[in-house]
XYZ file of C-alpha atoms in Angstrom:
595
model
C 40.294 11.865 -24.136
C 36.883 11.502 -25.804
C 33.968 12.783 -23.758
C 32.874 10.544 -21.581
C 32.560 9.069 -17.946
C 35.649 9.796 -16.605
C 35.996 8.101 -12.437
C 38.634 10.805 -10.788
C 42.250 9.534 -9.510
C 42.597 9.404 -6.464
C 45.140 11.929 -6.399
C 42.798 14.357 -8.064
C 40.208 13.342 -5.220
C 42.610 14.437 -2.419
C 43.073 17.256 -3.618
C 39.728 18.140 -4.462
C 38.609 19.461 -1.318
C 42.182 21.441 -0.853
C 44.257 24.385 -2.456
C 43.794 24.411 -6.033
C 47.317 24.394 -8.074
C 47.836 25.222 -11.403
C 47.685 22.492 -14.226
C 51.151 23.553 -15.626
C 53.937 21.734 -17.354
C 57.720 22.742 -16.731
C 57.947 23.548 -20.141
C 55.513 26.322 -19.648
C 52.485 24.237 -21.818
C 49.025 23.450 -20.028
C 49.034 19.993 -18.783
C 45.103 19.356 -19.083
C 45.848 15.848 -16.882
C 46.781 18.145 -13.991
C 44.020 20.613 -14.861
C 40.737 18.417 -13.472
C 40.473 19.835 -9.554
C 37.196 21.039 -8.133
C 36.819 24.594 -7.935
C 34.267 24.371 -4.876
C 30.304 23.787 -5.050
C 30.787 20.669 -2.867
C 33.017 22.062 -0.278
C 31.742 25.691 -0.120
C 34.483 27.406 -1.572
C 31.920 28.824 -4.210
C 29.381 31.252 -1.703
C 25.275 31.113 -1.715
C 25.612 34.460 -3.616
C 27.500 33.193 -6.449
C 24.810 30.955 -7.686
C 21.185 31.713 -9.276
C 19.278 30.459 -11.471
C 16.382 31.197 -14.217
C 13.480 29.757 -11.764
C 13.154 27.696 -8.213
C 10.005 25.377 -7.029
C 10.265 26.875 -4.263
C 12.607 28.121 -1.643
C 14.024 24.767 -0.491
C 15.007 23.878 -4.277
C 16.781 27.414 -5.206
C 20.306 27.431 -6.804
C 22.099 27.015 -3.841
C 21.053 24.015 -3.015
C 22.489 22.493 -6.288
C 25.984 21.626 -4.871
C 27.024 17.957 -6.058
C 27.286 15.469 -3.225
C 25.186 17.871 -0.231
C 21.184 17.568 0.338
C 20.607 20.836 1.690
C 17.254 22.014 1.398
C 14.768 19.630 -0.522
C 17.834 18.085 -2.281
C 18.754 19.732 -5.238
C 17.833 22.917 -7.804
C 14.717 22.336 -9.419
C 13.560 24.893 -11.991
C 10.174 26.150 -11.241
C 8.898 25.164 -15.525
C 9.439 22.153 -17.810
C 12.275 22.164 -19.810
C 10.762 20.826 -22.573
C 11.012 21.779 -25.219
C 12.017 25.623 -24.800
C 15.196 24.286 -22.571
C 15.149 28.022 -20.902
C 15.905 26.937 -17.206
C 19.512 27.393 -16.326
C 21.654 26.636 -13.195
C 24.532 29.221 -13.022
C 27.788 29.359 -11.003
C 29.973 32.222 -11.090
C 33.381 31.543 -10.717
C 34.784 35.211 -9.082
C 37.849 35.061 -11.885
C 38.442 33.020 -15.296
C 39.184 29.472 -14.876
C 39.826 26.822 -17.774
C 36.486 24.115 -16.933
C 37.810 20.688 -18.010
C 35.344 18.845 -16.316
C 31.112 18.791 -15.030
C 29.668 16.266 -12.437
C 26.233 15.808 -12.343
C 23.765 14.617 -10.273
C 20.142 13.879 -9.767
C 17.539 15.123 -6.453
C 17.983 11.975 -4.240
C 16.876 13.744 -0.908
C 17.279 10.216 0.814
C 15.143 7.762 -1.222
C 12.613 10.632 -1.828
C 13.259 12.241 -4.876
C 13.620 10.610 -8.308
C 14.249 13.533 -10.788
C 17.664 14.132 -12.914
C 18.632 15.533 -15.926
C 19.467 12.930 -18.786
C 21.351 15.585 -20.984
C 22.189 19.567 -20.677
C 23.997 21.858 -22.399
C 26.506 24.966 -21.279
C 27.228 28.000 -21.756
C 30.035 30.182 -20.641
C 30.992 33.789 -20.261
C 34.027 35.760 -19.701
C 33.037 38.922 -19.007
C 29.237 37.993 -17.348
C 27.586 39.886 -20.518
C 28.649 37.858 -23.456
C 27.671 33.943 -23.271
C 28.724 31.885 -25.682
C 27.475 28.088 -26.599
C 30.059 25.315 -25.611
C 30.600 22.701 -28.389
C 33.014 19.683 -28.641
C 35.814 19.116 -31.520
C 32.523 17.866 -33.482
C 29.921 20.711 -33.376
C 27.584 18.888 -31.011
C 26.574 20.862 -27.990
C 24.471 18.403 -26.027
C 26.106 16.274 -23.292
C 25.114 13.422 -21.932
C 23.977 13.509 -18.300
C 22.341 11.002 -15.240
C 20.590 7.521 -15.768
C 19.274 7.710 -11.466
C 18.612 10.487 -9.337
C 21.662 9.563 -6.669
C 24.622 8.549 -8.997
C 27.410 10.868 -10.332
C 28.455 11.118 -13.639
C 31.180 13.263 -14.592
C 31.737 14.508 -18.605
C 35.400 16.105 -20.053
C 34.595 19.462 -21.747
C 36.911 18.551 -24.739
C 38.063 21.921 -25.752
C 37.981 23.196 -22.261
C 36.733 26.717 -22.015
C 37.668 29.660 -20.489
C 35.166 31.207 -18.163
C 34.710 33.408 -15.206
C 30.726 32.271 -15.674
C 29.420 29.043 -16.612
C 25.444 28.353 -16.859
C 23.922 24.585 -16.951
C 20.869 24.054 -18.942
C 18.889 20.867 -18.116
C 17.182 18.565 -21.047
C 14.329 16.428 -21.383
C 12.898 14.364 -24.126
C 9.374 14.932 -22.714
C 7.508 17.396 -20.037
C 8.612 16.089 -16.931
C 10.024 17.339 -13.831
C 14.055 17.460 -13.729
C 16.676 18.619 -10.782
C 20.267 18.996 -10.621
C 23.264 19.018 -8.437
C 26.439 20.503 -9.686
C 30.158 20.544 -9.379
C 32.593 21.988 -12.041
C 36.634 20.821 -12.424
C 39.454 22.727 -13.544
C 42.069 24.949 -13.088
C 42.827 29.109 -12.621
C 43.693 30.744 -15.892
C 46.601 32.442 -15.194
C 47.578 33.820 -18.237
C 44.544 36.452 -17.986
C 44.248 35.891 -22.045
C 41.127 37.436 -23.235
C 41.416 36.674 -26.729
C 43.514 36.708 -29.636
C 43.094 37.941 -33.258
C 44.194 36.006 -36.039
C 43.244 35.310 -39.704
C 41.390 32.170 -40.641
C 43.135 29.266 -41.167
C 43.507 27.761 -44.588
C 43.083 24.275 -46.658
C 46.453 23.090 -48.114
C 45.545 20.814 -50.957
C 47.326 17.676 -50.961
C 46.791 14.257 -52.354
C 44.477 12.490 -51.297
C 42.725 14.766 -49.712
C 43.051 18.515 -48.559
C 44.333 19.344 -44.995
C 41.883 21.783 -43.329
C 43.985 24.132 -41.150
C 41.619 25.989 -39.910
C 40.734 27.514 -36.349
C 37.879 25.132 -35.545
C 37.234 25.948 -32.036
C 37.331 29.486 -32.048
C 34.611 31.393 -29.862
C 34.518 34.702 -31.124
C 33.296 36.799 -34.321
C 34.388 36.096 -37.695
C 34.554 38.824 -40.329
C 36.240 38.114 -43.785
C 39.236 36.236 -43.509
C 39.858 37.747 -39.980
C 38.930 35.950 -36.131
C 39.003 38.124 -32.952
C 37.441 38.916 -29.651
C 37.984 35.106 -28.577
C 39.880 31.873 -27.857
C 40.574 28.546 -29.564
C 43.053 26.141 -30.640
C 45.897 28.157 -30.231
C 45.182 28.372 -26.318
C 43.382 24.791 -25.669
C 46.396 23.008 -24.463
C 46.902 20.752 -27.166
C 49.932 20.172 -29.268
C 50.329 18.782 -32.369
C 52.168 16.123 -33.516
C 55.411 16.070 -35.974
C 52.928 14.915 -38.919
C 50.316 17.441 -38.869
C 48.144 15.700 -41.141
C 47.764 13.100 -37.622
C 45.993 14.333 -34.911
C 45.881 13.339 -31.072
C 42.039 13.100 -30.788
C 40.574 10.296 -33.408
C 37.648 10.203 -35.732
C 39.271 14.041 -36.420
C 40.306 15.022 -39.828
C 43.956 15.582 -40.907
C 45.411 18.985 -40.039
C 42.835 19.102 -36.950
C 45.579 20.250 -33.971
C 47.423 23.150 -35.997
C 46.186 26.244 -37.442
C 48.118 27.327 -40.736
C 48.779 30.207 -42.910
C 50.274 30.270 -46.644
C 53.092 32.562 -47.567
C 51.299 35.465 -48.853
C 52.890 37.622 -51.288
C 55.065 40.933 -49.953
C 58.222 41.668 -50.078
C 58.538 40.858 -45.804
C 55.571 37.751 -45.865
C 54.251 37.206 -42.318
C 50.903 36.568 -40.089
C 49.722 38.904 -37.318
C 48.489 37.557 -34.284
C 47.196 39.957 -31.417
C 46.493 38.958 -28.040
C 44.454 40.977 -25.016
C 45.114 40.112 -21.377
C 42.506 40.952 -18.581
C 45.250 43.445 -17.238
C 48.221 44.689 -17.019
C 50.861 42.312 -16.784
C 54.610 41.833 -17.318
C 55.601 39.434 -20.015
C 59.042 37.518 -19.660
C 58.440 35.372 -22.598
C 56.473 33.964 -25.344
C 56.667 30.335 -26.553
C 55.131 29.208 -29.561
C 54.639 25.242 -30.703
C 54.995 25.268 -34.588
C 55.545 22.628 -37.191
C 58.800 22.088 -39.205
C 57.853 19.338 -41.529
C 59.783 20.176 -44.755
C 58.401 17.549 -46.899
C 55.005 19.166 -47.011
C 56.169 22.583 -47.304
C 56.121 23.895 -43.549
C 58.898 25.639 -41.703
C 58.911 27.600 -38.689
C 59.087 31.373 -38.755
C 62.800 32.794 -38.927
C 62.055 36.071 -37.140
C 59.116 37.554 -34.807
C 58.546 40.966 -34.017
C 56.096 41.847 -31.051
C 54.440 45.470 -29.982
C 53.576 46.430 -26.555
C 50.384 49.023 -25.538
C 48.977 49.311 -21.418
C 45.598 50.182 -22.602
C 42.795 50.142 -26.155
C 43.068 53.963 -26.338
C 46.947 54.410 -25.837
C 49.134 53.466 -29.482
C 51.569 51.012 -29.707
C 54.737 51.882 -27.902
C 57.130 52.943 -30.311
C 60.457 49.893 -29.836
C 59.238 46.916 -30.395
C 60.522 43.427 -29.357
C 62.255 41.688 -32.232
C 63.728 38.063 -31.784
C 65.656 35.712 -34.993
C 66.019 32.259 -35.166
C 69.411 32.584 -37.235
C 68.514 30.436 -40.154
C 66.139 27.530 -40.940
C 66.058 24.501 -38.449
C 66.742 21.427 -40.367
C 65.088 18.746 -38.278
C 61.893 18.223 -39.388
C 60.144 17.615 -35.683
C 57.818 19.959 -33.994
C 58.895 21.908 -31.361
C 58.310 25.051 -28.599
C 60.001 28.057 -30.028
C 60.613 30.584 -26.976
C 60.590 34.423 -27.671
C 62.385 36.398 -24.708
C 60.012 39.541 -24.240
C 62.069 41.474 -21.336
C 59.586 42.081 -19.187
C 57.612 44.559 -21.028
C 54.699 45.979 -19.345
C 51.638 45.562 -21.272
C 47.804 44.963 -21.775
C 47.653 44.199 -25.408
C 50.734 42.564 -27.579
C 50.987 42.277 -31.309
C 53.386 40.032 -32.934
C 54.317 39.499 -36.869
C 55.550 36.031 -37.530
C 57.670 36.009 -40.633
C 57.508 32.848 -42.846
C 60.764 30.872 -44.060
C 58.997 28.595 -46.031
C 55.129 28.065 -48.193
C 53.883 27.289 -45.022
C 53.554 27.816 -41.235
C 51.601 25.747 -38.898
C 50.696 26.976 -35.219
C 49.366 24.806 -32.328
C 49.762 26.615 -29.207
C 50.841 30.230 -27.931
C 51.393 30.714 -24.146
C 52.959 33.584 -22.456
C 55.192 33.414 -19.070
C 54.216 36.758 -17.107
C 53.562 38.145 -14.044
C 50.537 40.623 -12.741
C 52.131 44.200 -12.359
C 51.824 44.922 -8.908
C 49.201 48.120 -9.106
C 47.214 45.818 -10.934
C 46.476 42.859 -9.532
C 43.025 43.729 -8.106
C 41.822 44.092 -11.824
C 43.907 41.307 -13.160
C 44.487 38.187 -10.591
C 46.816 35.975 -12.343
C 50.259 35.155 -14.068
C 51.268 33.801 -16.612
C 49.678 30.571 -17.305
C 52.713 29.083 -19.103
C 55.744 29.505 -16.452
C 56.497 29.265 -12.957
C 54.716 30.698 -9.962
C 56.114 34.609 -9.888
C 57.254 35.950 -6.790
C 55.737 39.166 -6.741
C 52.059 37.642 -6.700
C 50.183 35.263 -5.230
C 49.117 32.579 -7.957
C 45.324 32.546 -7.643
C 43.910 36.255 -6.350
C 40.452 37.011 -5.635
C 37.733 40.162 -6.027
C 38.180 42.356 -2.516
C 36.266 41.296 -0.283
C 35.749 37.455 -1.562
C 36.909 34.055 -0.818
C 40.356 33.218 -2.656
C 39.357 30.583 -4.639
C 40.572 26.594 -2.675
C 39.911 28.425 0.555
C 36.445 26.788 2.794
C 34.397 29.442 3.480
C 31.072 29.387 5.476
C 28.018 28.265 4.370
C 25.334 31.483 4.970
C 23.516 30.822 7.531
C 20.103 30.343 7.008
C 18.530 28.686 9.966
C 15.276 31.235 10.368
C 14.330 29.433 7.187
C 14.670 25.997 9.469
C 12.874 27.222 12.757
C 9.947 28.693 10.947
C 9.433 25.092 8.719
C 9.740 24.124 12.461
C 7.295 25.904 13.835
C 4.912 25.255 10.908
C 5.158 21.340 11.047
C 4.672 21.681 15.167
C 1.343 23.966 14.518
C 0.190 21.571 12.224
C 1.069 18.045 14.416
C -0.551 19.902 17.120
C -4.121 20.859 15.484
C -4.056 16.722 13.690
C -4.099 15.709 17.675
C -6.349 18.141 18.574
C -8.478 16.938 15.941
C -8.076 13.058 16.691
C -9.056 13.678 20.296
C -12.214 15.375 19.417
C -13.431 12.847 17.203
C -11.646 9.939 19.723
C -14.135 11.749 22.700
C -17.820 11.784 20.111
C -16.659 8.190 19.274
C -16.948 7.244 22.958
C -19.812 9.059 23.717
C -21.822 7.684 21.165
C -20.882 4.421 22.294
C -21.570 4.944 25.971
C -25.074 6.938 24.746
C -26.388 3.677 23.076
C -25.592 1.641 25.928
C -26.825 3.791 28.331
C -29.996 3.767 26.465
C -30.404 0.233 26.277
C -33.904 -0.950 28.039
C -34.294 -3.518 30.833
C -35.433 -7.020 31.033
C -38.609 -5.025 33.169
C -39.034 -2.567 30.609
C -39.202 -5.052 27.925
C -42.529 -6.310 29.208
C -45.349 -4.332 28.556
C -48.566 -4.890 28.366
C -50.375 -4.867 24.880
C -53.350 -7.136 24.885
C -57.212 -6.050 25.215
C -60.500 -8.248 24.975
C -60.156 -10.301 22.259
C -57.253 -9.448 20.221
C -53.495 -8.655 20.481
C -51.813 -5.853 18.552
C -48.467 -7.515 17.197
C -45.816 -4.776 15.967
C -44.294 -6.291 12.609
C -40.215 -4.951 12.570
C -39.100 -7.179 10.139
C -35.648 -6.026 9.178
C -35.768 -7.046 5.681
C -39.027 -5.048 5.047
C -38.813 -1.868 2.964
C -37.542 1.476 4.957
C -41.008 2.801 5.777
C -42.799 3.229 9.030
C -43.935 0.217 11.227
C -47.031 -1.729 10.728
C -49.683 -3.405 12.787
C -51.150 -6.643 12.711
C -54.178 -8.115 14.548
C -53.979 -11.675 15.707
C -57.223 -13.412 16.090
C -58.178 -14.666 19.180
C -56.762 -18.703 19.954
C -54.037 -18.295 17.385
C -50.540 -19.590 19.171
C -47.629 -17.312 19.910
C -45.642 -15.874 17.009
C -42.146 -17.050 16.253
C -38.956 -16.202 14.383
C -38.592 -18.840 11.720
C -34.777 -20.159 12.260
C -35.102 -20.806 15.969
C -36.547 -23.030 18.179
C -40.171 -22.057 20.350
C -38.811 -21.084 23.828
C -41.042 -22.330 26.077
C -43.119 -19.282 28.660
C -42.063 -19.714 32.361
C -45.099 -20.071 34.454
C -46.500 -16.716 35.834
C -46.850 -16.049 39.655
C -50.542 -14.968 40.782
C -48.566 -11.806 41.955
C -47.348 -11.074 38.794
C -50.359 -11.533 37.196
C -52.378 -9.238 39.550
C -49.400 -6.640 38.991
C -48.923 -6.307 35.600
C -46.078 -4.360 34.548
C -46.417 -0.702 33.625
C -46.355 0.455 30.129
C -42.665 1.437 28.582
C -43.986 4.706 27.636
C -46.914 5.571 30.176
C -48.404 8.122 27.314
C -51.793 7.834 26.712
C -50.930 8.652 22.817
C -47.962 5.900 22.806
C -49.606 3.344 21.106
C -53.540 3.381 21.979
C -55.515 6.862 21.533
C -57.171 9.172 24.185
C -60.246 6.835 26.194
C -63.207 7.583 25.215
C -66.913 6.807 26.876
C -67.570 3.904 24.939
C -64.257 2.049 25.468
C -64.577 -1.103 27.256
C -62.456 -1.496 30.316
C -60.180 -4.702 29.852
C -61.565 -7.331 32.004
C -59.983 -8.377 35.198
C -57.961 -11.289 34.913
C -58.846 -14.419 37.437
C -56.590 -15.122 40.052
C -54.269 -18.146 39.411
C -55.402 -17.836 35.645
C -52.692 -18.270 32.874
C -54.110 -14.787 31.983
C -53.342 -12.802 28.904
C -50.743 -10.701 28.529
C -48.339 -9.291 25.443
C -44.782 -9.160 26.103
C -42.155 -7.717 23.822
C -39.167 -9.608 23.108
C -36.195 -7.539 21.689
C -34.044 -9.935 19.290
C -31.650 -9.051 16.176
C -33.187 -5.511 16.447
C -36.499 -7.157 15.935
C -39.672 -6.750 18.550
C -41.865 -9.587 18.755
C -45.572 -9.402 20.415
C -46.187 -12.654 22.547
C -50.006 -13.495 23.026
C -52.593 -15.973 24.920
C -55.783 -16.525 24.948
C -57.221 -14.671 28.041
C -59.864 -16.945 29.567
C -63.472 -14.925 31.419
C -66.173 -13.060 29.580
C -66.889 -12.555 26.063
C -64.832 -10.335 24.471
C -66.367 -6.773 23.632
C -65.906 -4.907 20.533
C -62.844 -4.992 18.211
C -60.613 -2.579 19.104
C -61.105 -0.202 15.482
C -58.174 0.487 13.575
C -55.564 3.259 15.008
C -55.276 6.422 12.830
C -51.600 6.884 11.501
C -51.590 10.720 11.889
C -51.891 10.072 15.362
C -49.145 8.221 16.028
C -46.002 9.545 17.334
C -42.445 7.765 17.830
C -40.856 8.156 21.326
C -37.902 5.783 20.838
C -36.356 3.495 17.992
C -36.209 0.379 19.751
C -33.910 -0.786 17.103
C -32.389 -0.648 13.569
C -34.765 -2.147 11.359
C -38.018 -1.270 10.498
């Protein structure tokens, strides 16, 4: 299938979150359908320590909290830089052993309606050995894959080839600076076989009309030098065979000749091709099967005779008999078809084979082995043969001492100090915001129970401002300019003063008591509002009993103070009072808030 979103069976979803089985055909071909189960970020199976990455935001957004489907944490891994444009920040998951990766899910930091970053593309890489990564690339060259449209949905991609990887690392893209997070699970299947590599020469162009055929190894991971490929994998080992036409190919928009690698007859008296293949340990190798094409009618046959070498290790030689297997003559019918080639059981690390041509040309698709770990080896190797049946002398997926065999829950690490001290962090912190609301809740109140306590009384309000002749009135007009208060004289028989905008309230009559007793002063001071007596001050006459009298009285409205005045009936006034020096004046109280 072309890359793309791909919703899982619901077979495939059962057994997700179970014992992984190997995506094997009877024939002893990969079956890529069967190949698509998850290998364990979701359900555990893959520990804390197996996952890092290039940078974290902080602790609550490291690598292992990038497990598709879980919020632990903050949510998700979030690198601690932009990705854009150096694309440096990586999410990697090490697998313990090599598995084939058929399939990625991705997903965004939802952290329940909170967060709202994703990754809209990324690109892979893969190792097999944790030193050497290589760059994944589709059956077209291009090495970016599309990735989430919302921070909560899951998208899942087919890695079309598949690689083989004990190590695979996820690099986030962006098509501006902004901040991106990812959650993470990987699909697939063990690689049994424990295939390294292979060597082979390059594949060639047969020219035919219209066009040529490119043969050629176009998936291959490793080094080129020459006309020779080695030190990785390709076509011959991604799981797809070719058709009876090789010049048609499984996958579209893919040129003719796309799903076999080929070889012309070179010249020689014995023509052939050498293939060598490297295992990840020593293993013991019932059989070899190799999918070839037989089309006669564009000069392809199958090979009429193989001859395979065994060695346990780089620096011993080749043993000495080798394994040699004929087909008895050409095959006549022109279809493709799985050629097996019994091995024995020959114990082995590295095999080389010579396949020797019957015809112009010879056309591989795939080469699997059926073979079994060798029983002092299976803590180095873990695996058999990932064409064939399970083998009875090992288990079929084997893990590192002292790990997790891969399928099998294991614990999430415990990390609940990390929890209590957050805790204890977000209680100190509740605790010191009420601490602070009641303080400010308690000088709220007091202010408010200050100002009424300070308010004066009816008695207080009257207070006695005239003298012989004239009435001081204090002007508070709120609308004045801020400045200090000013003082007004009102001539003697001018009427009472009165705010504009409301009616003249007529003055109750005044008892002769009152009038003998006038009210104290508010602020019995001699420097309140009058200075210090002097000898020629004239005492205020005495008012008449039964008299209307004259008296001031301050009336406290709107925060403004008005100064009420009569004319005082009895002798001739004295002297004007002379004007009050301003240095000399001194504010007890403010009797309001204007001026």
């Amino acid at each position: 299938a072309t890359m793309g979103v791909l919703p899982l069976p619901l077979p495939l979803l059962l057994l997700a979150a179970g014992t992984q089985v190997s995506g094997l055909q009877l024939d002893g071909h990969l079956d890529l359908g069967r190949c698509r189960f998850a290998l364990g970020m979701e359900d555990g199976s893959i520990p804390d320590s197996r996952l890092s990455a290039s940078s974290a935001w902080s602790d609550s957004t490291a690598a292992r909290h990038g497990r598709l489907g879980r919020s632990d944490g903050d949510g998700a891994w979030c690198p601690a830089g932009p990705v854009f444009p150096e694309e440096e920040e990586f999410l990697e998951v090490d697998l313990g052993r090599l598995y084939l990766v058929t399939l990625v899910g991705t997903q965004g930091r939802h952290a329940g309606g909170h967060g709202r970053e994703f990754a809209r593309a990324y690109r892979l890489r893969y190792s097999r050995d944790r030193h050497r990564w290589l760059r994944w690339r589709d059956r077209w060259g291009a090495e970016v894959i599309g990735g989430n449209e919302d921070p909560e949905g899951v998208v899942l991609k087919d890695l079309a080839p598949p690689p083989v990887a004990r190590a695979l690392r996820v690099y986030p893209r962006a098509p501006r600076a902004m901040s991106v997070c990812l959650r993470l699970e990987l699909y697939g299947c063990p690689w049994d076989a424990g295939l390294l590599s292979y060597t082979a020469p390059r594949g060639q162009v047969m020219a035919l009309d219209p066009a040529p055929v490119v043969l050629n190894d176009s998936t291959y991971d490793g080094y080129s030098v020459g006309p020779l490929q080695f030190g990785g994998l390709g076509q011959l080992t991604d799981g797809v065979l070719g058709l009876d036409d090789f010049m048609r190919s499984r996958e579209r928009r893919l040129w003719p000749g796309y799903d076999y690698v080929g070889w012309r007859r070179p010249p020689g008296p014995r023509p052939h091709v050498e293939l060598e293949f490297e295992f990840e340990g020593l293993r013991a190798f019932r059989a070899m099967q190799v999918h070839c094409n037989n089309m006669h009618t564009r000069g392809v046959s199958i090979f009429g005779e193989v001859e395979c070498r065994f060695k346990r290790s780089l620096a011993t030689a080749w043993e000495p008999t080798p394994v040699t297997h004929s087909l008895g003559g050409a095959v006549k019918d022109p279809s493709a078809r799985s050629v097996t080639v019994p091995l024995g059981g020959r114990q082995a690390r590295f095999i080389q084979c010579h396949f020797f041509f019957t015809g112009e040309w010879m056309l591989f698709s795939e080469v699997t082995f059926l073979s079994d770990v060798v029983e002092e080896a299976v803590g180095a190797s873990g695996g058999w043969g990932h064409g064939g049946t399970l083998p009875t002398t090992a288990p079929p997926t084997m893990a590192a001492p002292g790990e997790p065999k891969p399928g099998q829950p294991v614990a999430k690490a415990d990390h609940s100090h990390t929890s209590i001290l957050i805790g204890c962090l977000v209680a100190i912190i509740l605790l010191l915001l009420g601490v602070i609301f009641l303080i400010l809740w308690r000088q709220y109140w007091k202010k408010i129970l200050g100002k009424a306590q300070r308010r004066p009384s009816e008695d207080e309000l009257r207070v006695q401002l005239s003298v012989p002749g004239d009435t001081i009135v204090i002007n508070n007009a709120t609308g004045a300019t801020r400045g200090p208060p000013r003082y007004e004289r009102i001539p003697p028989g001018q009427g009472e003063y009165q705010e504009p905008t409301r009616p003249r309230p007529s003055l109750p009559p005044r008892s002769p008591a009152l009038l003998r007793k006038p009210h104290p002063p508010l602020h019995p001071s001699p420097s309140c509002f009058s200075p210090a007596p002097t000898d020629h001050d004239t005492p205020p006459p005495t008012e008449p009993e039964g008299g209307a009298g004259a008296y001031a009285e301050a009336d406290v409205t709107g925060g403004s103070a008005y100064a009420v005045a009569g004319p005082a009936p009895g002798p001739a006034p004295g002297p004007a009072l002379p004007a009050f020096p301003r240095r000399r004046l001194r504010f007890r109280e403010k009797l309001g808030e204007g001026q």
